[in-house]
């Protein structure tokens, strides 16, 4: 803990020294972030910035045929770009906010996703969108190879939006949704507010199907019908206010949300031994967040950013499983919190160079109490009641060097120090120190051709929930908590070639190879339970091909085709059998194929999305192997804009009425010494659904 505090203090010292040395007249707070990327003339194809070949500039004219409503509509249409909303479950701020910037800065909220932020920005308020590939001076890529930077207009824009929708299912079930938002921007001043709600909606967990068991010779020994049902409800409110303060800009954001879910599973035996059973799961979650970010230019080439963030959450869960003469209950109650303080100093000593340094301190806590009983008798669980606390400190520095328009080199180093302590059923603490170097080179030798190569050391984060016992009521399994976890460490190298053609056409091929230390997987625990643990070192990698093909030159005006195929490989030693196998849940092959078309100048549009892979990987337990299966999914939509302020859209989901499920291979004991007792095939198919939504602006 002392080391974490020392690193945090060192980070602030590093920040303070250059900041005090800067001189020069004050400038607008947004200048330091934007100066590196100029705006080109309006044109239908993206402009290649002559000064920076790695940056493409997309102006509103590029999106005119689409008639976008929001900044999100514009970002998802960028050729060769895949939106990532980040991962709010990652502790700390680094790497949690996705791959989109707003005026050169990342959104300061964790609970409010990037796509939610973009959805509240009207398209009329976007001056241009910059696609930054491989890095650019003054831009914090945070490990992403490609980043979209949305630049907003400085003039006043006001938008009021009311949205309503209705999910409809073949059995007559209806699930309404509603939402409203208000936003006003003028220069650097901003105010936003939004509220949304979903009432009695469903997921793919509402389905019917079967569960069949076979003996080792393949003979059917049990046939059962499955009937699954679920519904969820949520209410969510967000608010943002941004104003000038002390020569800089202060942004305050808040999020408050509630989520509830109920689900049941009924199993009816049709033939063979066994008894009917049912399970019921209920959960409620409440979460909140308050964040403050203050930014200020310290001179023509320097800027300071300070962030403070507080999150908290509560969750209650109950799972009941019943069969003839037997009943089991799993109860869980947890509270969580996160407090973050972060400081960043950015400086451009010269046009080719950009330097960033900073530090972050975060305190995280999870207090969880779980209980499990069978037929009214309590069953002890490993780490059933645990409070997990973590104090993290991180200092970082990175530099971007662009000696000429064709070449960019980005290199950086993060050093993380953390101490995780547990109290309750298990009292212990661990300290970690991890350096995380990174280097990425981008070369654009000719217009439309780019090569990127990246080498990086990554350190995963331990999931606090893995320290605590949990349940899988669906199959009647309980997992113990494991206090002896260490994060996985990955050293990787990745290379990519990108070819742009026909204005919007993009083809890229990427290959990655990684060495993973302390792979996180399932291991045997005391008492006969499984739990999450480390199983040794392994290797992984992938080969990915992607194509965005505009079809105008092939006779389909306004149409685009997107395709992706990914082959992945991995290898680790199984902790039970000591044989080599793939990583838990690793999918060997993945693919997708999407088509969309704009008609009548964007008044009409339609599209089809198709996921074409079936294998979803395998999970390995001490006494079980579970192979996941999922038939290809197809969804379609049609959208009509009868007026500029009104949008109507109809979505068809699960158009192929796909089946999904898994095959379980159940052993009579540990897999290394016991034979297969029986196999179990489970398949369900959720119904098709349609979703009708309307969006009206004022």
PDB file of C-alpha atoms in Angstrom, residues 98-333:
ATOM      1  CA  UNK A  98     -13.573   2.825 -25.707  1.00  0.00           C
ATOM      2  CA  UNK A  99     -12.056   4.161 -28.914  1.00  0.00           C
ATOM      3  CA  UNK A 100     -13.902   7.452 -29.435  1.00  0.00           C
ATOM      4  CA  UNK A 101     -12.819  10.958 -28.463  1.00  0.00           C
ATOM      5  CA  UNK A 102     -14.987  14.063 -28.203  1.00  0.00           C
ATOM      6  CA  UNK A 103     -13.007  17.183 -29.121  1.00  0.00           C
ATOM      7  CA  UNK A 104      -9.795  15.257 -28.532  1.00  0.00           C
ATOM      8  CA  UNK A 105     -10.776  14.009 -25.068  1.00  0.00           C
ATOM      9  CA  UNK A 106     -12.293  10.797 -23.791  1.00  0.00           C
ATOM     10  CA  UNK A 107     -15.678  10.845 -22.080  1.00  0.00           C
ATOM     11  CA  UNK A 108     -15.087  11.165 -18.343  1.00  0.00           C
ATOM     12  CA  UNK A 109     -17.823   8.756 -17.262  1.00  0.00           C
ATOM     13  CA  UNK A 110     -17.476   4.982 -16.850  1.00  0.00           C
ATOM     14  CA  UNK A 111     -21.125   4.082 -16.326  1.00  0.00           C
ATOM     15  CA  UNK A 112     -22.290   6.216 -19.270  1.00  0.00           C
ATOM     16  CA  UNK A 113     -21.120   4.295 -22.354  1.00  0.00           C
ATOM     17  CA  UNK A 114     -19.503   5.904 -25.379  1.00  0.00           C
ATOM     18  CA  UNK A 115     -22.440   4.998 -27.608  1.00  0.00           C
ATOM     19  CA  UNK A 116     -24.792   6.614 -25.079  1.00  0.00           C
ATOM     20  CA  UNK A 117     -22.742   9.827 -25.164  1.00  0.00           C
ATOM     21  CA  UNK A 118     -22.684   9.848 -28.980  1.00  0.00           C
ATOM     22  CA  UNK A 119     -26.424   9.178 -29.135  1.00  0.00           C
ATOM     23  CA  UNK A 120     -27.069  12.471 -27.308  1.00  0.00           C
ATOM     24  CA  UNK A 121     -25.004  14.528 -29.765  1.00  0.00           C
ATOM     25  CA  UNK A 122     -27.117  15.691 -32.749  1.00  0.00           C
ATOM     26  CA  UNK A 123     -25.570  15.195 -36.170  1.00  0.00           C
ATOM     27  CA  UNK A 124     -26.011  18.921 -36.817  1.00  0.00           C
ATOM     28  CA  UNK A 125     -23.639  19.575 -33.935  1.00  0.00           C
ATOM     29  CA  UNK A 126     -20.740  17.647 -35.533  1.00  0.00           C
ATOM     30  CA  UNK A 127     -18.214  19.702 -37.485  1.00  0.00           C
ATOM     31  CA  UNK A 128     -16.203  16.693 -38.647  1.00  0.00           C
ATOM     32  CA  UNK A 129     -15.016  13.246 -37.612  1.00  0.00           C
ATOM     33  CA  UNK A 130     -11.330  12.368 -37.718  1.00  0.00           C
ATOM     34  CA  UNK A 131     -10.236   8.752 -38.068  1.00  0.00           C
ATOM     35  CA  UNK A 132      -6.819   8.495 -36.439  1.00  0.00           C
ATOM     36  CA  UNK A 133      -4.970   5.336 -37.430  1.00  0.00           C
ATOM     37  CA  UNK A 134      -1.871   4.369 -35.509  1.00  0.00           C
ATOM     38  CA  UNK A 135      -1.568   7.565 -33.482  1.00  0.00           C
ATOM     39  CA  UNK A 136      -1.150  11.294 -33.939  1.00  0.00           C
ATOM     40  CA  UNK A 137       0.651  13.943 -31.866  1.00  0.00           C
ATOM     41  CA  UNK A 138      -1.606  15.281 -29.132  1.00  0.00           C
ATOM     42  CA  UNK A 139      -3.973  12.278 -29.213  1.00  0.00           C
ATOM     43  CA  UNK A 140      -4.207   9.755 -26.357  1.00  0.00           C
ATOM     44  CA  UNK A 141      -4.801   6.426 -28.108  1.00  0.00           C
ATOM     45  CA  UNK A 142      -4.850   4.442 -24.790  1.00  0.00           C
ATOM     46  CA  UNK A 143      -3.736   1.281 -26.551  1.00  0.00           C
ATOM     47  CA  UNK A 144      -6.235   1.444 -29.419  1.00  0.00           C
ATOM     48  CA  UNK A 145      -4.865   1.108 -32.950  1.00  0.00           C
ATOM     49  CA  UNK A 146      -7.644   3.258 -34.462  1.00  0.00           C
ATOM     50  CA  UNK A 147      -9.552   6.092 -32.759  1.00  0.00           C
ATOM     51  CA  UNK A 148     -12.439   8.257 -33.969  1.00  0.00           C
ATOM     52  CA  UNK A 149     -12.266  11.899 -32.865  1.00  0.00           C
ATOM     53  CA  UNK A 150     -15.620  13.723 -33.065  1.00  0.00           C
ATOM     54  CA  UNK A 151     -15.134  17.481 -33.378  1.00  0.00           C
ATOM     55  CA  UNK A 152     -18.194  19.549 -32.421  1.00  0.00           C
ATOM     56  CA  UNK A 153     -19.296  22.860 -33.889  1.00  0.00           C
ATOM     57  CA  UNK A 154     -18.761  25.975 -31.769  1.00  0.00           C
ATOM     58  CA  UNK A 155     -22.114  27.549 -32.548  1.00  0.00           C
ATOM     59  CA  UNK A 156     -25.117  27.021 -30.291  1.00  0.00           C
ATOM     60  CA  UNK A 157     -27.093  23.823 -30.877  1.00  0.00           C
ATOM     61  CA  UNK A 158     -30.174  22.703 -28.971  1.00  0.00           C
ATOM     62  CA  UNK A 159     -31.994  19.397 -29.348  1.00  0.00           C
ATOM     63  CA  UNK A 160     -34.934  17.812 -27.570  1.00  0.00           C
ATOM     64  CA  UNK A 161     -35.645  14.154 -28.332  1.00  0.00           C
ATOM     65  CA  UNK A 162     -38.523  11.868 -27.440  1.00  0.00           C
ATOM     66  CA  UNK A 163     -38.260   8.164 -28.272  1.00  0.00           C
ATOM     67  CA  UNK A 164     -40.667   5.297 -27.905  1.00  0.00           C
ATOM     68  CA  UNK A 165     -40.510   1.654 -28.874  1.00  0.00           C
ATOM     69  CA  UNK A 166     -42.363  -1.618 -28.573  1.00  0.00           C
ATOM     70  CA  UNK A 167     -41.035  -5.177 -28.649  1.00  0.00           C
ATOM     71  CA  UNK A 168     -43.630  -7.674 -29.886  1.00  0.00           C
ATOM     72  CA  UNK A 169     -43.396 -11.475 -29.658  1.00  0.00           C
ATOM     73  CA  UNK A 170     -45.437 -14.226 -31.374  1.00  0.00           C
ATOM     74  CA  UNK A 171     -47.208 -15.152 -28.125  1.00  0.00           C
ATOM     75  CA  UNK A 172     -48.612 -11.621 -27.822  1.00  0.00           C
ATOM     76  CA  UNK A 173     -46.162 -10.466 -25.173  1.00  0.00           C
ATOM     77  CA  UNK A 174     -45.315  -6.750 -25.460  1.00  0.00           C
ATOM     78  CA  UNK A 175     -42.310  -4.929 -24.052  1.00  0.00           C
ATOM     79  CA  UNK A 176     -42.449  -1.119 -24.245  1.00  0.00           C
ATOM     80  CA  UNK A 177     -39.430   1.184 -24.091  1.00  0.00           C
ATOM     81  CA  UNK A 178     -39.319   4.944 -23.719  1.00  0.00           C
ATOM     82  CA  UNK A 179     -36.799   7.717 -23.431  1.00  0.00           C
ATOM     83  CA  UNK A 180     -36.297  11.471 -23.561  1.00  0.00           C
ATOM     84  CA  UNK A 181     -33.246  13.696 -23.707  1.00  0.00           C
ATOM     85  CA  UNK A 182     -32.253  17.346 -23.854  1.00  0.00           C
ATOM     86  CA  UNK A 183     -28.941  18.824 -24.885  1.00  0.00           C
ATOM     87  CA  UNK A 184     -27.575  22.313 -25.438  1.00  0.00           C
ATOM     88  CA  UNK A 185     -24.061  23.176 -26.547  1.00  0.00           C
ATOM     89  CA  UNK A 186     -22.435  26.509 -27.263  1.00  0.00           C
ATOM     90  CA  UNK A 187     -18.678  26.706 -27.526  1.00  0.00           C
ATOM     91  CA  UNK A 188     -17.307  24.835 -24.526  1.00  0.00           C
ATOM     92  CA  UNK A 189     -20.507  25.176 -22.497  1.00  0.00           C
ATOM     93  CA  UNK A 190     -22.767  22.166 -22.396  1.00  0.00           C
ATOM     94  CA  UNK A 191     -25.767  20.789 -20.550  1.00  0.00           C
ATOM     95  CA  UNK A 192     -27.379  17.392 -21.100  1.00  0.00           C
ATOM     96  CA  UNK A 193     -30.030  15.296 -19.483  1.00  0.00           C
ATOM     97  CA  UNK A 194     -31.543  11.957 -20.461  1.00  0.00           C
ATOM     98  CA  UNK A 195     -33.852   9.351 -18.968  1.00  0.00           C
ATOM     99  CA  UNK A 196     -34.819   5.963 -20.357  1.00  0.00           C
ATOM    100  CA  UNK A 197     -36.860   2.991 -19.210  1.00  0.00           C
ATOM    101  CA  UNK A 198     -37.596  -0.547 -20.359  1.00  0.00           C
ATOM    102  CA  UNK A 199     -40.642  -2.375 -19.038  1.00  0.00           C
ATOM    103  CA  UNK A 200     -41.031  -6.152 -19.067  1.00  0.00           C
ATOM    104  CA  UNK A 201     -38.689  -6.942 -21.935  1.00  0.00           C
ATOM    105  CA  UNK A 202     -37.114 -10.289 -22.815  1.00  0.00           C
ATOM    106  CA  UNK A 203     -33.796 -11.771 -23.850  1.00  0.00           C
ATOM    107  CA  UNK A 204     -32.814 -15.032 -25.582  1.00  0.00           C
ATOM    108  CA  UNK A 205     -33.352 -16.701 -22.199  1.00  0.00           C
ATOM    109  CA  UNK A 206     -37.057 -16.874 -23.032  1.00  0.00           C
ATOM    110  CA  UNK A 207     -37.138 -20.020 -25.146  1.00  0.00           C
ATOM    111  CA  UNK A 208     -38.305 -23.611 -25.466  1.00  0.00           C
ATOM    112  CA  UNK A 209     -36.270 -26.705 -26.202  1.00  0.00           C
ATOM    113  CA  UNK A 210     -35.067 -30.020 -24.872  1.00  0.00           C
ATOM    114  CA  UNK A 211     -32.468 -31.668 -22.663  1.00  0.00           C
ATOM    115  CA  UNK A 212     -31.410 -35.214 -23.545  1.00  0.00           C
ATOM    116  CA  UNK A 213     -28.994 -37.484 -21.740  1.00  0.00           C
ATOM    117  CA  UNK A 214     -27.115 -40.447 -23.203  1.00  0.00           C
ATOM    118  CA  UNK A 215     -25.073 -43.206 -21.644  1.00  0.00           C
ATOM    119  CA  UNK A 216     -21.426 -43.759 -22.706  1.00  0.00           C
ATOM    120  CA  UNK A 217     -22.565 -46.060 -25.543  1.00  0.00           C
ATOM    121  CA  UNK A 218     -24.794 -43.311 -26.998  1.00  0.00           C
ATOM    122  CA  UNK A 219     -28.177 -44.768 -25.931  1.00  0.00           C
ATOM    123  CA  UNK A 220     -30.838 -42.278 -24.839  1.00  0.00           C
ATOM    124  CA  UNK A 221     -31.454 -42.582 -21.091  1.00  0.00           C
ATOM    125  CA  UNK A 222     -33.496 -39.442 -20.464  1.00  0.00           C
ATOM    126  CA  UNK A 223     -35.544 -37.043 -22.591  1.00  0.00           C
ATOM    127  CA  UNK A 224     -36.900 -33.815 -21.131  1.00  0.00           C
ATOM    128  CA  UNK A 225     -38.603 -30.656 -22.370  1.00  0.00           C
ATOM    129  CA  UNK A 226     -37.279 -27.228 -21.414  1.00  0.00           C
ATOM    130  CA  UNK A 227     -39.355 -24.097 -20.950  1.00  0.00           C
ATOM    131  CA  UNK A 228     -37.395 -20.937 -20.185  1.00  0.00           C
ATOM    132  CA  UNK A 229     -38.835 -17.515 -19.425  1.00  0.00           C
ATOM    133  CA  UNK A 230     -37.349 -14.211 -18.365  1.00  0.00           C
ATOM    134  CA  UNK A 231     -38.095 -10.506 -18.232  1.00  0.00           C
ATOM    135  CA  UNK A 232     -36.133  -7.463 -17.235  1.00  0.00           C
ATOM    136  CA  UNK A 233     -36.880  -3.885 -16.305  1.00  0.00           C
ATOM    137  CA  UNK A 234     -34.618  -0.895 -15.985  1.00  0.00           C
ATOM    138  CA  UNK A 235     -34.658   2.842 -15.413  1.00  0.00           C
ATOM    139  CA  UNK A 236     -31.636   5.002 -16.109  1.00  0.00           C
ATOM    140  CA  UNK A 237     -30.965   8.741 -15.814  1.00  0.00           C
ATOM    141  CA  UNK A 238     -27.867  10.671 -16.881  1.00  0.00           C
ATOM    142  CA  UNK A 239     -26.889  14.303 -16.591  1.00  0.00           C
ATOM    143  CA  UNK A 240     -23.937  16.415 -17.743  1.00  0.00           C
ATOM    144  CA  UNK A 241     -23.024  20.034 -17.213  1.00  0.00           C
ATOM    145  CA  UNK A 242     -19.871  21.734 -18.513  1.00  0.00           C
ATOM    146  CA  UNK A 243     -18.785  25.281 -17.796  1.00  0.00           C
ATOM    147  CA  UNK A 244     -15.667  27.419 -17.720  1.00  0.00           C
ATOM    148  CA  UNK A 245     -13.836  27.537 -14.388  1.00  0.00           C
ATOM    149  CA  UNK A 246     -10.500  29.046 -13.309  1.00  0.00           C
ATOM    150  CA  UNK A 247      -9.270  29.501 -16.867  1.00  0.00           C
ATOM    151  CA  UNK A 248     -10.206  25.978 -17.810  1.00  0.00           C
ATOM    152  CA  UNK A 249     -13.268  23.810 -18.321  1.00  0.00           C
ATOM    153  CA  UNK A 250     -15.115  21.827 -15.638  1.00  0.00           C
ATOM    154  CA  UNK A 251     -17.331  18.884 -16.602  1.00  0.00           C
ATOM    155  CA  UNK A 252     -19.663  17.235 -14.087  1.00  0.00           C
ATOM    156  CA  UNK A 253     -21.480  14.046 -15.007  1.00  0.00           C
ATOM    157  CA  UNK A 254     -23.840  11.827 -13.044  1.00  0.00           C
ATOM    158  CA  UNK A 255     -25.554   8.490 -13.642  1.00  0.00           C
ATOM    159  CA  UNK A 256     -28.238   6.713 -11.623  1.00  0.00           C
ATOM    160  CA  UNK A 257     -29.713   3.396 -12.708  1.00  0.00           C
ATOM    161  CA  UNK A 258     -31.846   0.484 -11.489  1.00  0.00           C
ATOM    162  CA  UNK A 259     -32.085  -2.947 -13.091  1.00  0.00           C
ATOM    163  CA  UNK A 260     -34.307  -5.902 -12.221  1.00  0.00           C
ATOM    164  CA  UNK A 261     -34.472  -9.372 -13.719  1.00  0.00           C
ATOM    165  CA  UNK A 262     -36.591 -12.481 -13.169  1.00  0.00           C
ATOM    166  CA  UNK A 263     -36.091 -15.796 -14.932  1.00  0.00           C
ATOM    167  CA  UNK A 264     -37.446 -19.321 -14.620  1.00  0.00           C
ATOM    168  CA  UNK A 265     -36.577 -22.727 -16.043  1.00  0.00           C
ATOM    169  CA  UNK A 266     -38.980 -25.666 -16.038  1.00  0.00           C
ATOM    170  CA  UNK A 267     -37.768 -29.147 -16.943  1.00  0.00           C
ATOM    171  CA  UNK A 268     -40.380 -31.840 -17.670  1.00  0.00           C
ATOM    172  CA  UNK A 269     -39.181 -35.451 -17.960  1.00  0.00           C
ATOM    173  CA  UNK A 270     -40.700 -37.186 -20.994  1.00  0.00           C
ATOM    174  CA  UNK A 271     -38.892 -40.519 -20.705  1.00  0.00           C
ATOM    175  CA  UNK A 272     -36.227 -42.188 -18.615  1.00  0.00           C
ATOM    176  CA  UNK A 273     -35.311 -41.946 -14.962  1.00  0.00           C
ATOM    177  CA  UNK A 274     -35.398 -38.640 -13.106  1.00  0.00           C
ATOM    178  CA  UNK A 275     -37.918 -36.132 -11.820  1.00  0.00           C
ATOM    179  CA  UNK A 276     -39.303 -32.841 -13.029  1.00  0.00           C
ATOM    180  CA  UNK A 277     -37.557 -29.739 -11.744  1.00  0.00           C
ATOM    181  CA  UNK A 278     -37.762 -25.985 -11.864  1.00  0.00           C
ATOM    182  CA  UNK A 279     -35.604 -23.016 -10.960  1.00  0.00           C
ATOM    183  CA  UNK A 280     -36.308 -19.366 -10.273  1.00  0.00           C
ATOM    184  CA  UNK A 281     -33.760 -16.545 -10.265  1.00  0.00           C
ATOM    185  CA  UNK A 282     -34.383 -12.942  -9.232  1.00  0.00           C
ATOM    186  CA  UNK A 283     -31.934 -10.072  -9.035  1.00  0.00           C
ATOM    187  CA  UNK A 284     -31.955  -6.328  -8.475  1.00  0.00           C
ATOM    188  CA  UNK A 285     -29.124  -3.872  -9.021  1.00  0.00           C
ATOM    189  CA  UNK A 286     -28.771  -0.202  -8.151  1.00  0.00           C
ATOM    190  CA  UNK A 287     -25.821   1.844  -9.350  1.00  0.00           C
ATOM    191  CA  UNK A 288     -24.697   5.443  -9.265  1.00  0.00           C
ATOM    192  CA  UNK A 289     -21.771   7.546 -10.432  1.00  0.00           C
ATOM    193  CA  UNK A 290     -20.540  11.095  -9.998  1.00  0.00           C
ATOM    194  CA  UNK A 291     -17.558  12.362 -11.969  1.00  0.00           C
ATOM    195  CA  UNK A 292     -15.689  15.655 -12.283  1.00  0.00           C
ATOM    196  CA  UNK A 293     -13.109  16.514 -14.926  1.00  0.00           C
ATOM    197  CA  UNK A 294     -11.250  19.823 -15.135  1.00  0.00           C
ATOM    198  CA  UNK A 295      -9.068  20.642 -18.140  1.00  0.00           C
ATOM    199  CA  UNK A 296      -6.945  23.699 -18.780  1.00  0.00           C
ATOM    200  CA  UNK A 297      -4.353  24.777 -21.300  1.00  0.00           C
ATOM    201  CA  UNK A 298      -1.127  25.799 -19.573  1.00  0.00           C
ATOM    202  CA  UNK A 299       0.315  27.390 -22.674  1.00  0.00           C
ATOM    203  CA  UNK A 300       0.163  27.124 -26.465  1.00  0.00           C
ATOM    204  CA  UNK A 301       1.540  23.573 -26.339  1.00  0.00           C
ATOM    205  CA  UNK A 302       0.576  22.174 -22.930  1.00  0.00           C
ATOM    206  CA  UNK A 303      -2.589  21.072 -21.205  1.00  0.00           C
ATOM    207  CA  UNK A 304      -3.611  19.656 -17.833  1.00  0.00           C
ATOM    208  CA  UNK A 305      -6.473  17.280 -17.071  1.00  0.00           C
ATOM    209  CA  UNK A 306      -7.683  16.370 -13.565  1.00  0.00           C
ATOM    210  CA  UNK A 307     -10.391  13.771 -12.941  1.00  0.00           C
ATOM    211  CA  UNK A 308     -12.204  12.575  -9.830  1.00  0.00           C
ATOM    212  CA  UNK A 309     -14.768   9.788  -9.986  1.00  0.00           C
ATOM    213  CA  UNK A 310     -16.955   8.011  -7.451  1.00  0.00           C
ATOM    214  CA  UNK A 311     -19.033   4.901  -8.236  1.00  0.00           C
ATOM    215  CA  UNK A 312     -21.164   2.690  -6.023  1.00  0.00           C
ATOM    216  CA  UNK A 313     -23.491  -0.246  -6.505  1.00  0.00           C
ATOM    217  CA  UNK A 314     -25.707  -2.716  -4.680  1.00  0.00           C
ATOM    218  CA  UNK A 315     -26.948  -6.109  -5.865  1.00  0.00           C
ATOM    219  CA  UNK A 316     -29.307  -8.698  -4.386  1.00  0.00           C
ATOM    220  CA  UNK A 317     -29.682 -12.149  -5.921  1.00  0.00           C
ATOM    221  CA  UNK A 318     -31.716 -15.242  -5.079  1.00  0.00           C
ATOM    222  CA  UNK A 319     -31.706 -18.549  -6.923  1.00  0.00           C
ATOM    223  CA  UNK A 320     -34.056 -21.427  -6.038  1.00  0.00           C
ATOM    224  CA  UNK A 321     -33.915 -24.896  -7.557  1.00  0.00           C
ATOM    225  CA  UNK A 322     -36.681 -27.445  -6.892  1.00  0.00           C
ATOM    226  CA  UNK A 323     -37.197 -31.069  -7.834  1.00  0.00           C
ATOM    227  CA  UNK A 324     -39.183 -33.919  -6.306  1.00  0.00           C
ATOM    228  CA  UNK A 325     -38.273 -33.973  -2.630  1.00  0.00           C
ATOM    229  CA  UNK A 326     -35.278 -31.630  -3.029  1.00  0.00           C
ATOM    230  CA  UNK A 327     -34.806 -27.880  -2.815  1.00  0.00           C
ATOM    231  CA  UNK A 328     -31.679 -25.753  -2.910  1.00  0.00           C
ATOM    232  CA  UNK A 329     -31.314 -22.009  -2.437  1.00  0.00           C
ATOM    233  CA  UNK A 330     -28.422 -19.673  -3.177  1.00  0.00           C
ATOM    234  CA  UNK A 331     -28.498 -16.138  -1.747  1.00  0.00           C
ATOM    235  CA  UNK A 332     -26.101 -13.306  -2.495  1.00  0.00           C
ATOM    236  CA  UNK A 333     -25.934  -9.693  -1.386  1.00  0.00           C
TER     237      UNK A 333
END
